[in-house]
Amino acid sequence: MTRRTTGPVPATPLPSPKERRRLREARALSEEQVASAVGVRPATVRAWEAGRTDPRGRRRDAYARLIGCAGDDVAPRSPEGPDTSGPTPQEPTAAANGTASDAHTAGTADAPDPAGAADTGTGAGAVALDTRTDDGDGSPPDGPPGVPGSRQALTAETAFDALYDRTASGLTRQMYLLTGRRKLSREAVEHAFRVAWHRWPEVATDRDPAGWVRAASYAYAMSPWHGWRRSHRRPDPPPQDPARQALLGTLLALPPVNRRTLLLHDGVGLGLPDTAAETEASTLAAASRLLNARAAVTDVFPELGRPTDPAARTALFQERLGALALTEHVPEPPPAPSVRRASERVAELWTRAAICFCVLLIGATGFTLYTAPTHYEQPLSPPHRVGGVPPLSGPERLTPQDLKLQKSLREKLVHGPERLVPQIP
């Protein structure tokens, strides 16, 4: 029996953004699969789950049916697995505990089903290099009260450790593809997370905490000052396989900005607008860098340029980059507690250094004020002998003629010439 309505059809109710993500992960669906089924981009699905936007119209109904919050339209989920009665895309195979969040953990989850990877554009490369969390504060999803790692029992340390455990391994592999140096890769990731823990209030409230840490890692790894360090002057041994060696050499031969754009777009799986925003470039500039990087790689590997479909080409690049990152031995990052302690030690050392500098500056200023004179005294120049100037000798010596004249004048009665003396008649 069908009930008719005369007014406008009300919009399908949706749960909170965090509940939307929980329902999607409970059905073992990735963001790419949901985006492909609804007909939007994965970035739009992330925006829905972050609470920035909400779906509308037919996409709202399809999204609600897909995550299982549309009431009677979708059958309840059975304990054995996710519901497959709705128009869901090809689902990946179960990895670890059977949730999609484990598939994002680099190097710890199984690869998705090949059919699903072809439909959604994700594969081993996305699993190996994808470190996106898309959570408001980088913390684990909601859980029952009292359970460690749930929202109700969440602390700063727990949230940081969850973000670190989820993204550190994948970031280390990304840094290896970016630099080709294993030691520098681990150092860059550790440095980025130390800075993140030092500025955790800012990172925790960021829209994309994993992107914040990724940008800090990339900035540290691409710093030109590493060329002056003795430990980084010689490159690491190349891979043993000639194909992987050629691919890594081609990546390292690219300009740093092109290499970063290619890795973010085709390795991590970011969209072109997100890649442009993270590289601080316009969308046209990011697209040009991506095309130049792909052209340089396809010159060495022509099979990467054969697919005409952009999604298939991106998936092929993701597969090659992910395989290169997974097959190479990359040192595992240290545990999260040790990174937090190292960040606190560095902050403590800088604080002590600042305090010592301030004390030294205050002491120097006080000593200067105590010893400085209160009035100005003009200094007296020391005496010295002057040379090259004839000494003062007084009047010149009289000549014999002058002496004779002087004698004649003194013999007169009156001193002076006669013409000045009056004559007595």
GROMACS .gro file of C-alpha atoms in nm:
model
  425
    1MET     CA    1   0.000   0.000   0.000
    2THR     CA    2   0.139   0.337  -0.102
    3ARG     CA    3   0.068   0.653   0.089
    4ARG     CA    4   0.030   0.966  -0.116
    5THR     CA    5   0.136   1.308  -0.004
    6THR     CA    6   0.016   1.642  -0.126
    7GLY     CA    7   0.297   1.859   0.011
    8PRO     CA    8   0.667   1.861  -0.070
    9VAL     CA    9   0.861   1.546   0.008
   10PRO     CA   10   1.065   1.599   0.327
   11ALA     CA   11   1.438   1.555   0.304
   12THR     CA   12   1.583   1.229   0.423
   13PRO     CA   13   1.714   1.275   0.780
   14LEU     CA   14   2.087   1.226   0.821
   15PRO     CA   15   2.283   1.157   1.139
   16SER     CA   16   2.566   1.371   1.271
   17PRO     CA   17   2.885   1.395   1.060
   18LYS     CA   18   3.078   1.163   1.292
   19GLU     CA   19   2.794   0.911   1.286
   20ARG     CA   20   2.795   0.920   0.905
   21ARG     CA   21   3.156   0.814   0.901
   22ARG     CA   22   3.095   0.543   1.159
   23LEU     CA   23   2.808   0.400   0.954
   24ARG     CA   24   3.020   0.403   0.639
   25GLU     CA   25   3.308   0.225   0.808
   26ALA     CA   26   3.068  -0.024   0.966
   27ARG     CA   27   2.966  -0.126   0.612
   28ALA     CA   28   3.334  -0.156   0.509
   29LEU     CA   29   3.295   0.115   0.244
   30SER     CA   30   3.572   0.353   0.145
   31GLU     CA   31   3.521   0.718   0.056
   32GLU     CA   32   3.598   0.646  -0.308
   33GLN     CA   33   3.334   0.375  -0.324
   34VAL     CA   34   3.069   0.598  -0.171
   35ALA     CA   35   3.166   0.882  -0.405
   36SER     CA   36   3.147   0.652  -0.708
   37ALA     CA   37   2.805   0.519  -0.606
   38VAL     CA   38   2.656   0.862  -0.531
   39GLY     CA   39   2.821   1.035  -0.827
   40VAL     CA   40   3.045   1.288  -0.651
   41ARG     CA   41   3.413   1.326  -0.577
   42PRO     CA   42   3.579   1.172  -0.267
   43ALA     CA   43   3.650   1.523  -0.139
   44THR     CA   44   3.274   1.587  -0.131
   45VAL     CA   45   3.221   1.276   0.081
   46ARG     CA   46   3.492   1.394   0.319
   47ALA     CA   47   3.317   1.730   0.343
   48TRP     CA   48   2.989   1.555   0.429
   49GLU     CA   49   3.157   1.353   0.703
   50ALA     CA   50   3.342   1.657   0.837
   51GLY     CA   51   3.018   1.858   0.868
   52ARG     CA   52   3.120   2.131   0.623
   53THR     CA   53   2.839   2.052   0.376
   54ASP     CA   54   2.536   1.823   0.350
   55PRO     CA   55   2.409   1.626   0.049
   56ARG     CA   56   2.091   1.743  -0.121
   57GLY     CA   57   1.821   1.600  -0.342
   58ARG     CA   58   1.866   1.259  -0.494
   59ARG     CA   59   2.226   1.240  -0.375
   60ARG     CA   60   2.105   1.282  -0.019
   61ASP     CA   61   1.866   0.988  -0.057
   62ALA     CA   62   2.130   0.773  -0.226
   63TYR     CA   63   2.387   0.859   0.040
   64ALA     CA   64   2.140   0.778   0.318
   65ARG     CA   65   2.053   0.442   0.161
   66LEU     CA   66   2.421   0.365   0.108
   67ILE     CA   67   2.529   0.416   0.469
   68GLY     CA   68   2.211   0.256   0.603
   69CYS     CA   69   2.025   0.541   0.771
   70ALA     CA   70   1.724   0.563   0.538
   71GLY     CA   71   1.485   0.362   0.754
   72ASP     CA   72   1.301   0.081   0.575
   73ASP     CA   73   1.473   0.140   0.240
   74VAL     CA   74   1.772  -0.066   0.348
   75ALA     CA   75   1.760  -0.395   0.528
   76PRO     CA   76   1.930  -0.407   0.868
   77ARG     CA   77   2.292  -0.509   0.872
   78SER     CA   78   2.352  -0.868   0.971
   79PRO     CA   79   2.627  -0.967   1.211
   80GLU     CA   80   2.800  -1.173   0.939
   81GLY     CA   81   2.888  -0.875   0.722
   82PRO     CA   82   2.769  -0.555   0.551
   83ASP     CA   83   2.438  -0.526   0.374
   84THR     CA   84   2.460  -0.593   0.002
   85SER     CA   85   2.097  -0.545  -0.095
   86GLY     CA   86   2.134  -0.178  -0.188
   87PRO     CA   87   2.313  -0.032  -0.490
   88THR     CA   88   2.656  -0.048  -0.322
   89PRO     CA   89   2.976  -0.059  -0.530
   90GLN     CA   90   3.217  -0.347  -0.534
   91GLU     CA   91   3.339  -0.387  -0.177
   92PRO     CA   92   3.702  -0.454  -0.088
   93THR     CA   93   3.808  -0.769   0.086
   94ALA     CA   94   3.829  -0.769   0.464
   95ALA     CA   95   4.160  -0.646   0.601
   96ALA     CA   96   4.278  -0.678   0.961
   97ASN     CA   97   3.951  -0.645   1.158
   98GLY     CA   98   3.726  -0.592   0.854
   99THR     CA   99   3.686  -0.212   0.867
  100ALA     CA  100   3.782   0.042   0.604
  101SER     CA  101   3.983   0.243   0.853
  102ASP     CA  102   4.240  -0.036   0.874
  103ALA     CA  103   4.288  -0.019   0.499
  104HIS     CA  104   4.435   0.329   0.545
  105THR     CA  105   4.705   0.201   0.781
  106ALA     CA  106   5.019   0.187   0.566
  107GLY     CA  107   5.176  -0.152   0.530
  108THR     CA  108   4.936  -0.329   0.771
  109ALA     CA  109   4.623  -0.393   0.563
  110ASP     CA  110   4.556  -0.622   0.268
  111ALA     CA  111   4.510  -0.481  -0.080
  112PRO     CA  112   4.150  -0.428  -0.192
  113ASP     CA  113   3.980  -0.642  -0.449
  114PRO     CA  114   4.109  -0.572  -0.803
  115ALA     CA  115   3.759  -0.512  -0.937
  116GLY     CA  116   3.685  -0.264  -0.665
  117ALA     CA  117   4.017  -0.093  -0.722
  118ALA     CA  118   3.943  -0.052  -1.089
  119ASP     CA  119   3.599   0.093  -1.019
  120THR     CA  120   3.701   0.339  -0.751
  121GLY     CA  121   4.053   0.430  -0.859
  122THR     CA  122   4.217   0.290  -0.546
  123GLY     CA  123   4.460   0.005  -0.514
  124ALA     CA  124   4.778  -0.102  -0.342
  125GLY     CA  125   4.931   0.239  -0.403
  126ALA     CA  126   4.650   0.418  -0.223
  127VAL     CA  127   4.663   0.173   0.065
  128ALA     CA  128   5.039   0.209   0.101
  129LEU     CA  129   5.060   0.587   0.077
  130ASP     CA  130   4.718   0.716   0.186
  131THR     CA  131   4.746   0.885   0.527
  132ARG     CA  132   4.427   1.090   0.522
  133THR     CA  133   4.207   1.088   0.831
  134ASP     CA  134   3.947   1.357   0.750
  135ASP     CA  135   3.850   1.379   1.116
  136GLY     CA  136   3.805   1.708   1.291
  137ASP     CA  137   4.083   1.655   1.542
  138GLY     CA  138   4.267   1.351   1.416
  139SER     CA  139   4.115   1.137   1.689
  140PRO     CA  140   3.957   0.794   1.662
  141PRO     CA  141   3.582   0.769   1.598
  142ASP     CA  142   3.319   0.764   1.861
  143GLY     CA  143   3.300   0.462   2.087
  144PRO     CA  144   3.134   0.346   2.407
  145PRO     CA  145   3.221   0.530   2.728
  146GLY     CA  146   3.513   0.401   2.927
  147VAL     CA  147   3.679   0.224   2.633
  148PRO     CA  148   4.033   0.354   2.563
  149GLY     CA  149   4.044   0.538   2.233
  150SER     CA  150   3.678   0.636   2.234
  151ARG     CA  151   3.558   0.995   2.219
  152GLN     CA  152   3.435   0.986   2.577
  153ALA     CA  153   3.777   0.880   2.714
  154LEU     CA  154   3.986   1.084   2.467
  155THR     CA  155   4.291   1.279   2.583
  156ALA     CA  156   4.555   1.475   2.396
  157GLU     CA  157   4.802   1.188   2.425
  158THR     CA  158   4.546   0.936   2.298
  159ALA     CA  159   4.450   1.152   2.000
  160PHE     CA  160   4.815   1.214   1.909
  161ASP     CA  161   4.903   0.846   1.937
  162ALA     CA  162   4.604   0.752   1.719
  163LEU     CA  163   4.707   1.002   1.452
  164TYR     CA  164   5.069   0.887   1.471
  165ASP     CA  165   4.992   0.516   1.451
  166ARG     CA  166   4.764   0.574   1.154
  167THR     CA  167   4.985   0.799   0.942
  168ALA     CA  168   5.351   0.766   1.046
  169SER     CA  169   5.432   0.454   0.844
  170GLY     CA  170   5.268   0.583   0.526
  171LEU     CA  171   5.435   0.922   0.563
  172THR     CA  172   5.775   0.755   0.596
  173ARG     CA  173   5.721   0.574   0.268
  174GLN     CA  174   5.610   0.896   0.104
  175MET     CA  175   5.927   1.068   0.222
  176TYR     CA  176   6.134   0.786   0.072
  177LEU     CA  177   5.972   0.838  -0.268
  178LEU     CA  178   6.026   1.212  -0.230
  179THR     CA  179   6.393   1.204  -0.122
  180GLY     CA  180   6.527   0.855  -0.196
  181ARG     CA  181   6.694   0.852   0.147
  182ARG     CA  182   6.576   0.618   0.418
  183LYS     CA  183   6.734   0.794   0.715
  184LEU     CA  184   6.608   1.136   0.604
  185SER     CA  185   6.259   0.992   0.555
  186ARG     CA  186   6.234   0.877   0.914
  187GLU     CA  187   6.393   1.198   1.040
  188ALA     CA  188   6.145   1.416   0.849
  189VAL     CA  189   5.842   1.228   0.984
  190GLU     CA  190   5.975   1.232   1.339
  191HIS     CA  191   6.050   1.605   1.316
  192ALA     CA  192   5.701   1.680   1.181
  193PHE     CA  193   5.531   1.490   1.462
  194ARG     CA  194   5.752   1.656   1.725
  195VAL     CA  195   5.642   1.994   1.594
  196ALA     CA  196   5.281   1.871   1.581
  197TRP     CA  197   5.290   1.766   1.947
  198HIS     CA  198   5.449   2.097   2.043
  199ARG     CA  199   5.163   2.278   1.862
  200TRP     CA  200   4.898   2.018   1.932
  201PRO     CA  201   4.613   2.261   2.016
  202GLU     CA  202   4.650   2.407   1.668
  203VAL     CA  203   4.687   2.068   1.499
  204ALA     CA  204   4.397   1.911   1.689
  205THR     CA  205   4.154   2.180   1.572
  206ASP     CA  206   4.280   2.173   1.214
  207ARG     CA  207   4.042   2.050   0.945
  208ASP     CA  208   4.295   1.788   0.830
  209PRO     CA  209   4.554   1.699   1.099
  210ALA     CA  210   4.716   1.438   0.875
  211GLY     CA  211   4.756   1.697   0.601
  212TRP     CA  212   4.912   1.938   0.851
  213VAL     CA  213   5.174   1.680   0.950
  214ARG     CA  214   5.225   1.577   0.588
  215ALA     CA  215   5.297   1.937   0.484
  216ALA     CA  216   5.547   1.975   0.769
  217SER     CA  217   5.719   1.650   0.669
  218TYR     CA  218   5.742   1.755   0.305
  219ALA     CA  219   5.882   2.097   0.396
  220TYR     CA  220   6.152   1.942   0.616
  221ALA     CA  221   6.243   1.669   0.367
  222MET     CA  222   6.272   1.912   0.074
  223SER     CA  223   6.487   2.165   0.261
  224PRO     CA  224   6.800   2.245   0.055
  225TRP     CA  225   7.014   2.268   0.368
  226HIS     CA  226   7.032   1.887   0.394
  227GLY     CA  227   7.287   1.891   0.111
  228TRP     CA  228   7.540   2.047   0.350
  229ARG     CA  229   7.511   1.761   0.599
  230ARG     CA  230   7.778   1.495   0.578
  231SER     CA  231   7.534   1.210   0.641
  232HIS     CA  232   7.319   1.310   0.342
  233ARG     CA  233   7.584   1.389   0.083
  234ARG     CA  234   7.593   1.036  -0.057
  235PRO     CA  235   7.270   0.884  -0.190
  236ASP     CA  236   7.133   0.558  -0.052
  237PRO     CA  237   7.187   0.236  -0.247
  238PRO     CA  238   6.927   0.208  -0.528
  239PRO     CA  239   6.675  -0.077  -0.543
  240GLN     CA  240   6.796  -0.413  -0.670
  241ASP     CA  241   6.521  -0.451  -0.928
  242PRO     CA  242   6.609  -0.260  -1.249
  243ALA     CA  243   6.248  -0.150  -1.305
  244ARG     CA  244   6.207  -0.009  -0.953
  245GLN     CA  245   6.553   0.147  -0.977
  246ALA     CA  246   6.458   0.321  -1.301
  247LEU     CA  247   6.126   0.441  -1.156
  248LEU     CA  248   6.289   0.582  -0.842
  249GLY     CA  249   6.563   0.745  -1.047
  250THR     CA  250   6.305   0.906  -1.273
  251LEU     CA  251   6.114   1.041  -0.972
  252LEU     CA  252   6.428   1.184  -0.813
  253ALA     CA  253   6.525   1.347  -1.144
  254LEU     CA  254   6.204   1.550  -1.148
  255PRO     CA  255   6.202   1.904  -1.007
  256PRO     CA  256   6.105   1.901  -0.640
  257VAL     CA  257   5.772   2.079  -0.695
  258ASN     CA  258   5.672   1.843  -0.978
  259ARG     CA  259   5.777   1.542  -0.775
  260ARG     CA  260   5.569   1.657  -0.479
  261THR     CA  261   5.266   1.725  -0.698
  262LEU     CA  262   5.288   1.383  -0.861
  263LEU     CA  263   5.324   1.209  -0.526
  264LEU     CA  264   5.030   1.392  -0.369
  265HIS     CA  265   4.796   1.344  -0.664
  266ASP     CA  266   4.891   0.999  -0.790
  267GLY     CA  267   5.047   0.854  -0.476
  268VAL     CA  268   4.836   0.982  -0.188
  269GLY     CA  269   4.523   1.022  -0.399
  270LEU     CA  270   4.442   1.389  -0.336
  271GLY     CA  271   4.229   1.574  -0.584
  272LEU     CA  272   4.377   1.845  -0.800
  273PRO     CA  273   4.232   2.134  -0.590
  274ASP     CA  274   4.361   1.976  -0.268
  275THR     CA  275   4.700   1.916  -0.426
  276ALA     CA  276   4.718   2.277  -0.542
  277ALA     CA  277   4.621   2.401  -0.196
  278GLU     CA  278   4.883   2.188  -0.020
  279THR     CA  279   5.158   2.289  -0.261
  280GLU     CA  280   5.052   2.657  -0.232
  281ALA     CA  281   4.991   2.691  -0.605
  282SER     CA  282   4.700   2.764  -0.830
  283THR     CA  283   4.499   2.480  -0.981
  284LEU     CA  284   4.634   2.555  -1.329
  285ALA     CA  285   4.993   2.552  -1.200
  286ALA     CA  286   4.936   2.223  -1.017
  287ALA     CA  287   4.781   2.071  -1.330
  288SER     CA  288   5.077   2.184  -1.540
  289ARG     CA  289   5.325   2.037  -1.291
  290LEU     CA  290   5.132   1.711  -1.285
  291LEU     CA  291   5.128   1.684  -1.663
  292ASN     CA  292   5.501   1.759  -1.687
  293ALA     CA  293   5.581   1.502  -1.421
  294ARG     CA  294   5.366   1.237  -1.586
  295ALA     CA  295   5.524   1.311  -1.923
  296ALA     CA  296   5.873   1.264  -1.778
  297VAL     CA  297   5.773   0.932  -1.621
  298THR     CA  298   5.592   0.802  -1.929
  299ASP     CA  299   5.901   0.874  -2.140
  300VAL     CA  300   6.079   0.604  -1.942
  301PHE     CA  301   5.774   0.382  -1.884
  302PRO     CA  302   5.548   0.412  -2.190
  303GLU     CA  303   5.296   0.163  -2.048
  304LEU     CA  304   5.191   0.421  -1.787
  305GLY     CA  305   5.060   0.650  -2.060
  306ARG     CA  306   4.857   0.394  -2.253
  307PRO     CA  307   4.528   0.424  -2.058
  308THR     CA  308   4.313   0.696  -2.208
  309ASP     CA  309   4.077   0.717  -1.911
  310PRO     CA  310   4.214   0.965  -1.650
  311ALA     CA  311   4.087   0.750  -1.363
  312ALA     CA  312   4.257   0.439  -1.501
  313ARG     CA  313   4.580   0.629  -1.556
  314THR     CA  314   4.572   0.764  -1.202
  315ALA     CA  315   4.506   0.414  -1.067
  316LEU     CA  316   4.801   0.279  -1.266
  317PHE     CA  317   5.032   0.547  -1.129
  318GLN     CA  318   4.905   0.474  -0.778
  319GLU     CA  319   4.975   0.106  -0.823
  320ARG     CA  320   5.332   0.165  -0.943
  321LEU     CA  321   5.416   0.418  -0.674
  322GLY     CA  322   5.257   0.207  -0.400
  323ALA     CA  323   5.442  -0.104  -0.515
  324LEU     CA  324   5.771   0.086  -0.513
  325ALA     CA  325   5.703   0.214  -0.161
  326LEU     CA  326   5.599  -0.126  -0.028
  327THR     CA  327   5.881  -0.332  -0.177
  328GLU     CA  328   6.162  -0.108  -0.051
  329HIS     CA  329   6.285  -0.141   0.305
  330VAL     CA  330   6.206   0.180   0.491
  331PRO     CA  331   6.293   0.216   0.862
  332GLU     CA  332   5.993   0.213   1.090
  333PRO     CA  333   5.933   0.536   1.285
  334PRO     CA  334   5.984   0.528   1.662
  335PRO     CA  335   5.686   0.473   1.893
  336ALA     CA  336   5.451   0.762   1.955
  337PRO     CA  337   5.538   0.801   2.329
  338SER     CA  338   5.907   0.841   2.247
  339VAL     CA  339   5.823   1.110   1.989
  340ARG     CA  340   5.615   1.295   2.245
  341ARG     CA  341   5.894   1.274   2.503
  342ALA     CA  342   6.149   1.395   2.247
  343SER     CA  343   5.925   1.691   2.161
  344GLU     CA  344   5.890   1.778   2.528
  345ARG     CA  345   6.267   1.752   2.580
  346VAL     CA  346   6.334   1.981   2.285
  347ALA     CA  347   6.078   2.230   2.414
  348GLU     CA  348   6.235   2.213   2.761
  349LEU     CA  349   6.584   2.273   2.620
  350TRP     CA  350   6.465   2.572   2.418
  351THR     CA  351   6.287   2.710   2.724
  352ARG     CA  352   6.599   2.676   2.936
  353ALA     CA  353   6.811   2.835   2.666
  354ALA     CA  354   6.568   3.128   2.642
  355ILE     CA  355   6.572   3.172   3.021
  356CYS     CA  356   6.953   3.162   3.030
  357PHE     CA  357   6.975   3.416   2.750
  358CYS     CA  358   6.733   3.649   2.927
  359VAL     CA  359   6.929   3.617   3.255
  360LEU     CA  360   7.254   3.686   3.072
  361LEU     CA  361   7.105   3.988   2.898
  362ILE     CA  362   6.967   4.126   3.224
  363GLY     CA  363   7.302   4.073   3.399
  364ALA     CA  364   7.496   4.244   3.120
  365THR     CA  365   7.254   4.537   3.123
  366GLY     CA  366   7.280   4.575   3.502
  367PHE     CA  367   7.661   4.558   3.497
  368THR     CA  368   7.672   4.821   3.224
  369LEU     CA  369   7.442   5.053   3.418
  370TYR     CA  370   7.648   5.007   3.736
  371THR     CA  371   7.989   5.071   3.577
  372ALA     CA  372   7.892   5.342   3.328
  373PRO     CA  373   8.002   5.704   3.422
  374THR     CA  374   7.733   5.949   3.526
  375HIS     CA  375   7.887   6.252   3.347
  376TYR     CA  376   8.113   6.313   3.052
  377GLU     CA  377   8.481   6.395   3.102
  378GLN     CA  378   8.673   6.518   2.805
  379PRO     CA  379   8.990   6.315   2.770
  380LEU     CA  380   9.329   6.496   2.771
  381SER     CA  381   9.561   6.416   2.491
  382PRO     CA  382   9.912   6.310   2.602
  383PRO     CA  383  10.209   6.543   2.522
  384HIS     CA  384  10.435   6.460   2.233
  385ARG     CA  385  10.737   6.612   2.061
  386VAL     CA  386  10.673   6.815   1.748
  387GLY     CA  387  10.932   6.780   1.477
  388GLY     CA  388  11.008   6.971   1.158
  389VAL     CA  389  10.911   7.317   1.296
  390PRO     CA  390  11.197   7.570   1.372
  391PRO     CA  391  11.203   7.688   1.737
  392LEU     CA  392  11.119   8.044   1.831
  393SER     CA  393  11.458   8.237   1.860
  394GLY     CA  394  11.337   8.590   1.942
  395PRO     CA  395  11.474   8.905   1.761
  396GLU     CA  396  11.753   8.862   1.513
  397ARG     CA  397  12.114   8.944   1.602
  398LEU     CA  398  12.228   9.302   1.529
  399THR     CA  399  12.471   9.359   1.248
  400PRO     CA  400  12.784   9.583   1.298
  401GLN     CA  401  12.609   9.866   1.119
  402ASP     CA  402  12.315   9.838   1.355
  403LEU     CA  403  12.551   9.841   1.657
  404LYS     CA  404  12.724  10.158   1.529
  405LEU     CA  405  12.398  10.338   1.480
  406GLN     CA  406  12.282  10.229   1.826
  407LYS     CA  407  12.602  10.367   1.982
  408SER     CA  408  12.572  10.703   1.810
  409LEU     CA  409  12.220  10.744   1.929
  410ARG     CA  410  12.309  10.669   2.290
  411GLU     CA  411  12.589  10.938   2.287
  412LYS     CA  412  12.347  11.222   2.227
  413LEU     CA  413  12.209  11.429   2.514
  414VAL     CA  414  11.864  11.349   2.421
  415HIS     CA  415  11.771  11.025   2.282
  416GLY     CA  416  11.654  11.075   1.934
  417PRO     CA  417  11.759  11.235   1.609
  418GLU     CA  418  11.877  11.602   1.606
  419ARG     CA  419  11.601  11.721   1.383
  420LEU     CA  420  11.363  11.650   1.665
  421VAL     CA  421  11.562  11.859   1.923
  422PRO     CA  422  11.496  12.234   1.918
  423GLN     CA  423  11.803  12.454   1.853
  424ILE     CA  424  11.889  12.727   2.109
  425PRO     CA  425  12.004  13.049   1.936
   0.00000   0.00000   0.00000
